[in-house]
CSV table of N, CA and C in Angstrom, one decimal:
chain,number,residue,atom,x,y,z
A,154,UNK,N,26.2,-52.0,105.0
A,154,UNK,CA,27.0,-51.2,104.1
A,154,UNK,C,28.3,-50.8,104.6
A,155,UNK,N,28.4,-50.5,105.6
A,155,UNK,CA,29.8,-49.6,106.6
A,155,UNK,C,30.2,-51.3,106.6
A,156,UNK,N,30.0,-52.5,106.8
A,156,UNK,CA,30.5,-53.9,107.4
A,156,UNK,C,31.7,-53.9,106.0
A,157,UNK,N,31.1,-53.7,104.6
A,157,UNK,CA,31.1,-54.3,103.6
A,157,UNK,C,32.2,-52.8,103.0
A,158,UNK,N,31.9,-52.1,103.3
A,158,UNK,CA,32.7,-51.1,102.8
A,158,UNK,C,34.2,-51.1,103.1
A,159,UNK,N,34.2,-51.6,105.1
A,159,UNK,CA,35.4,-51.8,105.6
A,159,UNK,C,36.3,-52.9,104.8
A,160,UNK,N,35.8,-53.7,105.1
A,160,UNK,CA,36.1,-54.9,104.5
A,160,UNK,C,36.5,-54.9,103.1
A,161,UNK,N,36.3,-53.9,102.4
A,161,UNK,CA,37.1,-53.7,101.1
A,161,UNK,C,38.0,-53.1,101.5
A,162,UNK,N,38.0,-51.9,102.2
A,162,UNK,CA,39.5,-50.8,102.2
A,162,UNK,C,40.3,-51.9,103.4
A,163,UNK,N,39.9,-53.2,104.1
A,163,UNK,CA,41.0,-53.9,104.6
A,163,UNK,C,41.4,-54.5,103.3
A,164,UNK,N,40.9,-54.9,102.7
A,164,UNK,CA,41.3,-55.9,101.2
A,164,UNK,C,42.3,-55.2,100.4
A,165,UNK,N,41.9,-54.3,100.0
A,165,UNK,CA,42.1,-53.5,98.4
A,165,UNK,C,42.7,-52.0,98.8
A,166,UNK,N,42.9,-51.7,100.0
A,166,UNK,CA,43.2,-50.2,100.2
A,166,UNK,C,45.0,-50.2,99.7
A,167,UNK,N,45.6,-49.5,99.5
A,167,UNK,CA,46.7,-49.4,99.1
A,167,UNK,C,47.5,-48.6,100.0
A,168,UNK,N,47.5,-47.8,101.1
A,168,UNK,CA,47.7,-47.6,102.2
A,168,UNK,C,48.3,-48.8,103.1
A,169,UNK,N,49.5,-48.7,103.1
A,169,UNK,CA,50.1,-50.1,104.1
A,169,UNK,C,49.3,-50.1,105.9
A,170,UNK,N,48.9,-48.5,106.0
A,170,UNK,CA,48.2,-48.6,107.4
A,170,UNK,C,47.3,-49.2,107.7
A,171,UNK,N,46.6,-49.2,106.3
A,171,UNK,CA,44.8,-49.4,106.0
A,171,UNK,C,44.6,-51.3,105.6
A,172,UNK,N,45.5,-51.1,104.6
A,172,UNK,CA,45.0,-52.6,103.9
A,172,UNK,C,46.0,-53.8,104.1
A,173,UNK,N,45.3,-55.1,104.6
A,173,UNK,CA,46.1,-56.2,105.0
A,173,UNK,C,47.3,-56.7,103.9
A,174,UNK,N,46.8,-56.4,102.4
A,174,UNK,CA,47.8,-56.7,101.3
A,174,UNK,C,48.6,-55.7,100.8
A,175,UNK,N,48.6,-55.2,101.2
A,175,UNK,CA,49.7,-54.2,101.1
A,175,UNK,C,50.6,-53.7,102.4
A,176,UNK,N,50.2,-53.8,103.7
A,176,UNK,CA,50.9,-53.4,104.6
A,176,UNK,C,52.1,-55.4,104.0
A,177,UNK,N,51.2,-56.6,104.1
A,177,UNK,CA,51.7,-57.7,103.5
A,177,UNK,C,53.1,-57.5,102.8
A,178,UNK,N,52.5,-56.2,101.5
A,178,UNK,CA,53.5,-56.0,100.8
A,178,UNK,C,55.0,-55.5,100.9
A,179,UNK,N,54.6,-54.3,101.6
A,179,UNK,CA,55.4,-53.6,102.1
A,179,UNK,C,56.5,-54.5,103.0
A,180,UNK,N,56.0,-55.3,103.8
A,180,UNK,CA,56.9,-56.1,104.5
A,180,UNK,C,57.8,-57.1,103.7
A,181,UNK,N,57.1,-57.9,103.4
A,181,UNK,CA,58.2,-58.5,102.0
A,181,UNK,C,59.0,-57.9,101.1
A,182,UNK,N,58.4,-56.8,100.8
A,182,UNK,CA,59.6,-56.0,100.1
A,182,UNK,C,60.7,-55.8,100.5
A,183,UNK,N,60.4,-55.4,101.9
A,183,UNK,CA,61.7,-55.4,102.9
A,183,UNK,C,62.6,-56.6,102.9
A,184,UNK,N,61.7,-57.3,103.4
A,184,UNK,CA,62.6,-58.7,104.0
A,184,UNK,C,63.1,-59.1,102.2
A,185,UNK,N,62.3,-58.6,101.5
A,185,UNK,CA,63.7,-59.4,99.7
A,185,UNK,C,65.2,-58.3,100.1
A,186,UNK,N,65.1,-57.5,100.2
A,186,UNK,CA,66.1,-56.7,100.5
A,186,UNK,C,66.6,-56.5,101.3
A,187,UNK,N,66.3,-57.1,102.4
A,187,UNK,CA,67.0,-57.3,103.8
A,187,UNK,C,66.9,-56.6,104.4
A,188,UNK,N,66.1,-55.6,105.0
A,188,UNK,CA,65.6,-55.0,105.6
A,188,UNK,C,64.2,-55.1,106.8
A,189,UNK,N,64.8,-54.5,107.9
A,189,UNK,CA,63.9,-54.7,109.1
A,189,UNK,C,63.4,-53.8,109.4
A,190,UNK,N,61.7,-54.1,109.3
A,190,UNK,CA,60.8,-52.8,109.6
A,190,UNK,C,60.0,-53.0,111.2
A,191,UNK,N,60.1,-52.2,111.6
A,191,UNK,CA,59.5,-52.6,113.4
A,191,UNK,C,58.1,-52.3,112.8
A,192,UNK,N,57.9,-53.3,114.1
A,192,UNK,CA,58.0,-53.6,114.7
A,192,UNK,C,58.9,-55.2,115.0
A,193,UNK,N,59.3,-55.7,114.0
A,193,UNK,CA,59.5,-56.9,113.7
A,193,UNK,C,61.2,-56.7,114.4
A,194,UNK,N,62.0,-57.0,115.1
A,194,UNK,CA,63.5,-57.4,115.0
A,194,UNK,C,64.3,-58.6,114.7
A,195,UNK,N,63.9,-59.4,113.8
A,195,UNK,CA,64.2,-60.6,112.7
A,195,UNK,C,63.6,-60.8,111.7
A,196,UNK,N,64.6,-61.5,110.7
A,196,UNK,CA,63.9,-62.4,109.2
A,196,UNK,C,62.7,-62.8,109.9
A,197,UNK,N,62.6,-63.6,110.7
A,197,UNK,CA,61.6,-64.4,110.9
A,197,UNK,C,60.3,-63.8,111.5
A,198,UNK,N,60.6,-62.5,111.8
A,198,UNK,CA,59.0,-61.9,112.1
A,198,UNK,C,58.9,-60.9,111.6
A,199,UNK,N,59.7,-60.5,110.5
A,199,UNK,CA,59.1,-59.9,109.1
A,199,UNK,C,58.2,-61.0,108.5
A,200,UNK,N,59.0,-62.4,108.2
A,200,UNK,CA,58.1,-63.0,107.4
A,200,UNK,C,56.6,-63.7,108.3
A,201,UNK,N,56.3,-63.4,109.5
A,201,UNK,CA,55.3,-64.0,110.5
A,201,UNK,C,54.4,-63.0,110.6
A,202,UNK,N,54.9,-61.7,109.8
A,202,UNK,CA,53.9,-60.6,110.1
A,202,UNK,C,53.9,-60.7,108.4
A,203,UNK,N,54.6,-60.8,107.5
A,203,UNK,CA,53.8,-61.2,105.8
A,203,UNK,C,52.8,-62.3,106.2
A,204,UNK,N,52.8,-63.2,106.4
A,204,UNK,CA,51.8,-64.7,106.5
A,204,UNK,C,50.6,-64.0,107.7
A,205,UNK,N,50.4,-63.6,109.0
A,205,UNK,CA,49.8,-63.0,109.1
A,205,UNK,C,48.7,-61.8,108.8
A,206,UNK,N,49.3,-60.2,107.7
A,206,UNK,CA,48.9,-60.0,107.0
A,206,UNK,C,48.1,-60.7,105.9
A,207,UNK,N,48.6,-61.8,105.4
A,207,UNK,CA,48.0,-62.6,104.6
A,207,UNK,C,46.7,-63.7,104.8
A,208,UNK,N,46.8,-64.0,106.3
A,208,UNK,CA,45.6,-64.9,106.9
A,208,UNK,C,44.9,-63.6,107.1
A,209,UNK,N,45.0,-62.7,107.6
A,209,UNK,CA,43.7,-61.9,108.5
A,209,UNK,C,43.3,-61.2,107.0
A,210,UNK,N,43.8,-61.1,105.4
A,210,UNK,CA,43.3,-60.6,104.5
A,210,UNK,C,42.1,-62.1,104.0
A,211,UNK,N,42.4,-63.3,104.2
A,211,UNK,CA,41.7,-64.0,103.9
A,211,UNK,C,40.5,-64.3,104.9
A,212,UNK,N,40.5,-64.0,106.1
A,212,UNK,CA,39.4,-64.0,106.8
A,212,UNK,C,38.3,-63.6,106.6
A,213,UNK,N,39.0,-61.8,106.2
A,213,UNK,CA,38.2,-60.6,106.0
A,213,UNK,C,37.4,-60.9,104.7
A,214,UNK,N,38.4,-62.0,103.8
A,214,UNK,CA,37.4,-62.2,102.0
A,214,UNK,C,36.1,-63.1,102.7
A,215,UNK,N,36.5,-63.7,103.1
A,215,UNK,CA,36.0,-64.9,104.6
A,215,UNK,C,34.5,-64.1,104.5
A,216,UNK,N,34.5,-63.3,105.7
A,216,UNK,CA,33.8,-62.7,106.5
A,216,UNK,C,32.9,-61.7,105.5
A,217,UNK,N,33.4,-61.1,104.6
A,217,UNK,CA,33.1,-60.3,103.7
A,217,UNK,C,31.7,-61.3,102.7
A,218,UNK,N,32.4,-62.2,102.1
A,218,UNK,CA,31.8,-63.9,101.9
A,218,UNK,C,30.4,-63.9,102.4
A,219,UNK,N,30.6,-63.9,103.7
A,219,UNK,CA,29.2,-64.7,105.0
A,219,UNK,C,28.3,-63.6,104.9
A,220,UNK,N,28.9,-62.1,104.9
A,220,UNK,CA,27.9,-60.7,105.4
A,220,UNK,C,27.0,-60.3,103.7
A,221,UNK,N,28.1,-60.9,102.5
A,221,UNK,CA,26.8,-60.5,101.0
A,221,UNK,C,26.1,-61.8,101.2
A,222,UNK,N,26.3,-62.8,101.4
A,222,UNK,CA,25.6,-64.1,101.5
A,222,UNK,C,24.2,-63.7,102.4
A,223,UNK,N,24.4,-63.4,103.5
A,223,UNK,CA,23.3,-63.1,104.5
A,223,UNK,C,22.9,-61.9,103.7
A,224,UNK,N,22.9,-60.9,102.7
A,224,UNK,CA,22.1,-59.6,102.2
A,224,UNK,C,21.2,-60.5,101.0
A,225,UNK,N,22.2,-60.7,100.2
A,225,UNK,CA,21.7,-61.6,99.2
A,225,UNK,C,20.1,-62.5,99.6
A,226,UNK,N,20.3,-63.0,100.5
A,226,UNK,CA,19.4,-64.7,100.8
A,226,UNK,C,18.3,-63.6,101.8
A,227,UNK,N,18.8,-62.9,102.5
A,227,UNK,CA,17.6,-61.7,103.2
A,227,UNK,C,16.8,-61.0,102.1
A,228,UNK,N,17.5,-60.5,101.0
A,228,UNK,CA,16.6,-59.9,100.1
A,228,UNK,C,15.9,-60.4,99.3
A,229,UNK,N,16.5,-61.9,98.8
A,229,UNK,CA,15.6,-63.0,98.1
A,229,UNK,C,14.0,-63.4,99.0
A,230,UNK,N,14.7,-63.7,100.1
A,230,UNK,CA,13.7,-64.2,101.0
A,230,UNK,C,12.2,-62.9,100.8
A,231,UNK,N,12.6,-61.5,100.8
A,231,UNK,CA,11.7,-60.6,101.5
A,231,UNK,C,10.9,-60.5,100.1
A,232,UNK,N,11.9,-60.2,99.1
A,232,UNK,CA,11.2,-60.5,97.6
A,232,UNK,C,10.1,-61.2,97.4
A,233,UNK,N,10.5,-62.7,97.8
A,233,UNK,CA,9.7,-63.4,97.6
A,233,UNK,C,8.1,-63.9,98.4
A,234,UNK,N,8.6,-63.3,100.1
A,234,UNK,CA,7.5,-63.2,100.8
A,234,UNK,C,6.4,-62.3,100.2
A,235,UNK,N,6.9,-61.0,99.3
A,235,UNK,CA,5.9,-60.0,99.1
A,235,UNK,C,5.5,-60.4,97.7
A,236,UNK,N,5.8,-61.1,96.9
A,236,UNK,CA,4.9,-62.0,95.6
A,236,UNK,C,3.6,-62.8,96.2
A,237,UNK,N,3.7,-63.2,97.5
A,237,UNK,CA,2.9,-63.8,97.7
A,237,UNK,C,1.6,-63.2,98.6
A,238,UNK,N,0.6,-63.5,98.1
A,238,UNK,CA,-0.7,-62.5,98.5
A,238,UNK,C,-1.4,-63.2,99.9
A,239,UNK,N,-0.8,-64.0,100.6
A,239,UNK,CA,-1.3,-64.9,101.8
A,239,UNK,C,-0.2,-64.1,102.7
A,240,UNK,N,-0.2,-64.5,104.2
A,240,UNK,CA,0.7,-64.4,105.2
A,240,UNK,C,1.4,-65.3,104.9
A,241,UNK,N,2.6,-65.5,105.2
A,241,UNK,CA,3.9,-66.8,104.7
A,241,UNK,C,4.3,-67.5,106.4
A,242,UNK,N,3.7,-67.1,107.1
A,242,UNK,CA,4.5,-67.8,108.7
A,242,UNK,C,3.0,-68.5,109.3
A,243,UNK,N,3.0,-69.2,110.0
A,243,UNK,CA,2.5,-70.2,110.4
A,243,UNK,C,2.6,-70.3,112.0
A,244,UNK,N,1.8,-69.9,113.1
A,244,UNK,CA,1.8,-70.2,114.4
A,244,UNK,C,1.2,-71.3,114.6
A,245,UNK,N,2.0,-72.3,115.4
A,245,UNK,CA,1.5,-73.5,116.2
A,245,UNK,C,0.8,-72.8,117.3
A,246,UNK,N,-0.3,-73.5,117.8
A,246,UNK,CA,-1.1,-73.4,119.1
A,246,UNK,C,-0.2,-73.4,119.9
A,247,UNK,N,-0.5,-73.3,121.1
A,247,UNK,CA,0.5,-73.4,122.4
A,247,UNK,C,0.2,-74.5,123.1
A,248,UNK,N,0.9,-75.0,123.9
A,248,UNK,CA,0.9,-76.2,124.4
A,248,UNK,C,1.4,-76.1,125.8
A,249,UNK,N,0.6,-76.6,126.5
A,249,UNK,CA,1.0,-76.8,128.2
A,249,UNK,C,1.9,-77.8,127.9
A,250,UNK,N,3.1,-78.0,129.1
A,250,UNK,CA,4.0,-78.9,129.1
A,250,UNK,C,3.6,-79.0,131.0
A,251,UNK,N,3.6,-80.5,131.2
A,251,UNK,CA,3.9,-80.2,132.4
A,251,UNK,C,5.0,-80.1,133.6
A,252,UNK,N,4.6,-79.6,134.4
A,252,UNK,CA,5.6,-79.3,135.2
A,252,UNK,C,6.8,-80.6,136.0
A,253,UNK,N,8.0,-80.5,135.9
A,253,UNK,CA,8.7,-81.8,136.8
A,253,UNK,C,8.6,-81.2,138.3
């Protein structure tokens, strides 16, 4: 929940401190109007910190992605183990291996 919660206020927060597309924002607004916000001291790393903000926002949709996927398929899974009135896992015997 805290994984999934973060991972929105990086996404969607509107806070340039807080959120990857909007701090994004903020910077490009600058650089349309010619302006240099530091940490950056060029065009060119205003616009390396816009494209940056913009990859680490797409990781986070990314990562965000992987962490409901894994709740999703965990809670399917647990669902469905408790429909069923048997044990659902299976232990193999053990087996000596021998030694090299």
């Amino acid at each position: 929940l805290c994984t999934i919660t973060a991972g929105l206020m990086k996404l969607f927060a509107s806070d340039p401190k807080v959120g990857f597309l909007a701090h994004a924002s903020k910077f490009s607004g600058a650089a349309a109007r010619g302006e240099l916000l530091a940490p950056a001291k060029t065009m060119a790393e205003m616009q390396r910190i816009v494209l940056n903000d913009r990859i680490d926002a797409g990781l986070c949709a990314l990562f965000l992605a992987v962490v409901l996927s894994i709740v999703f398929f965990g809670v399917r899974t647990c669902l469905a183990a408790l429909k069923i009135d048997r044990p659902t896992v299976t232990e193999v015997p053990p087996q000596l291996v021998a030694a090299e």
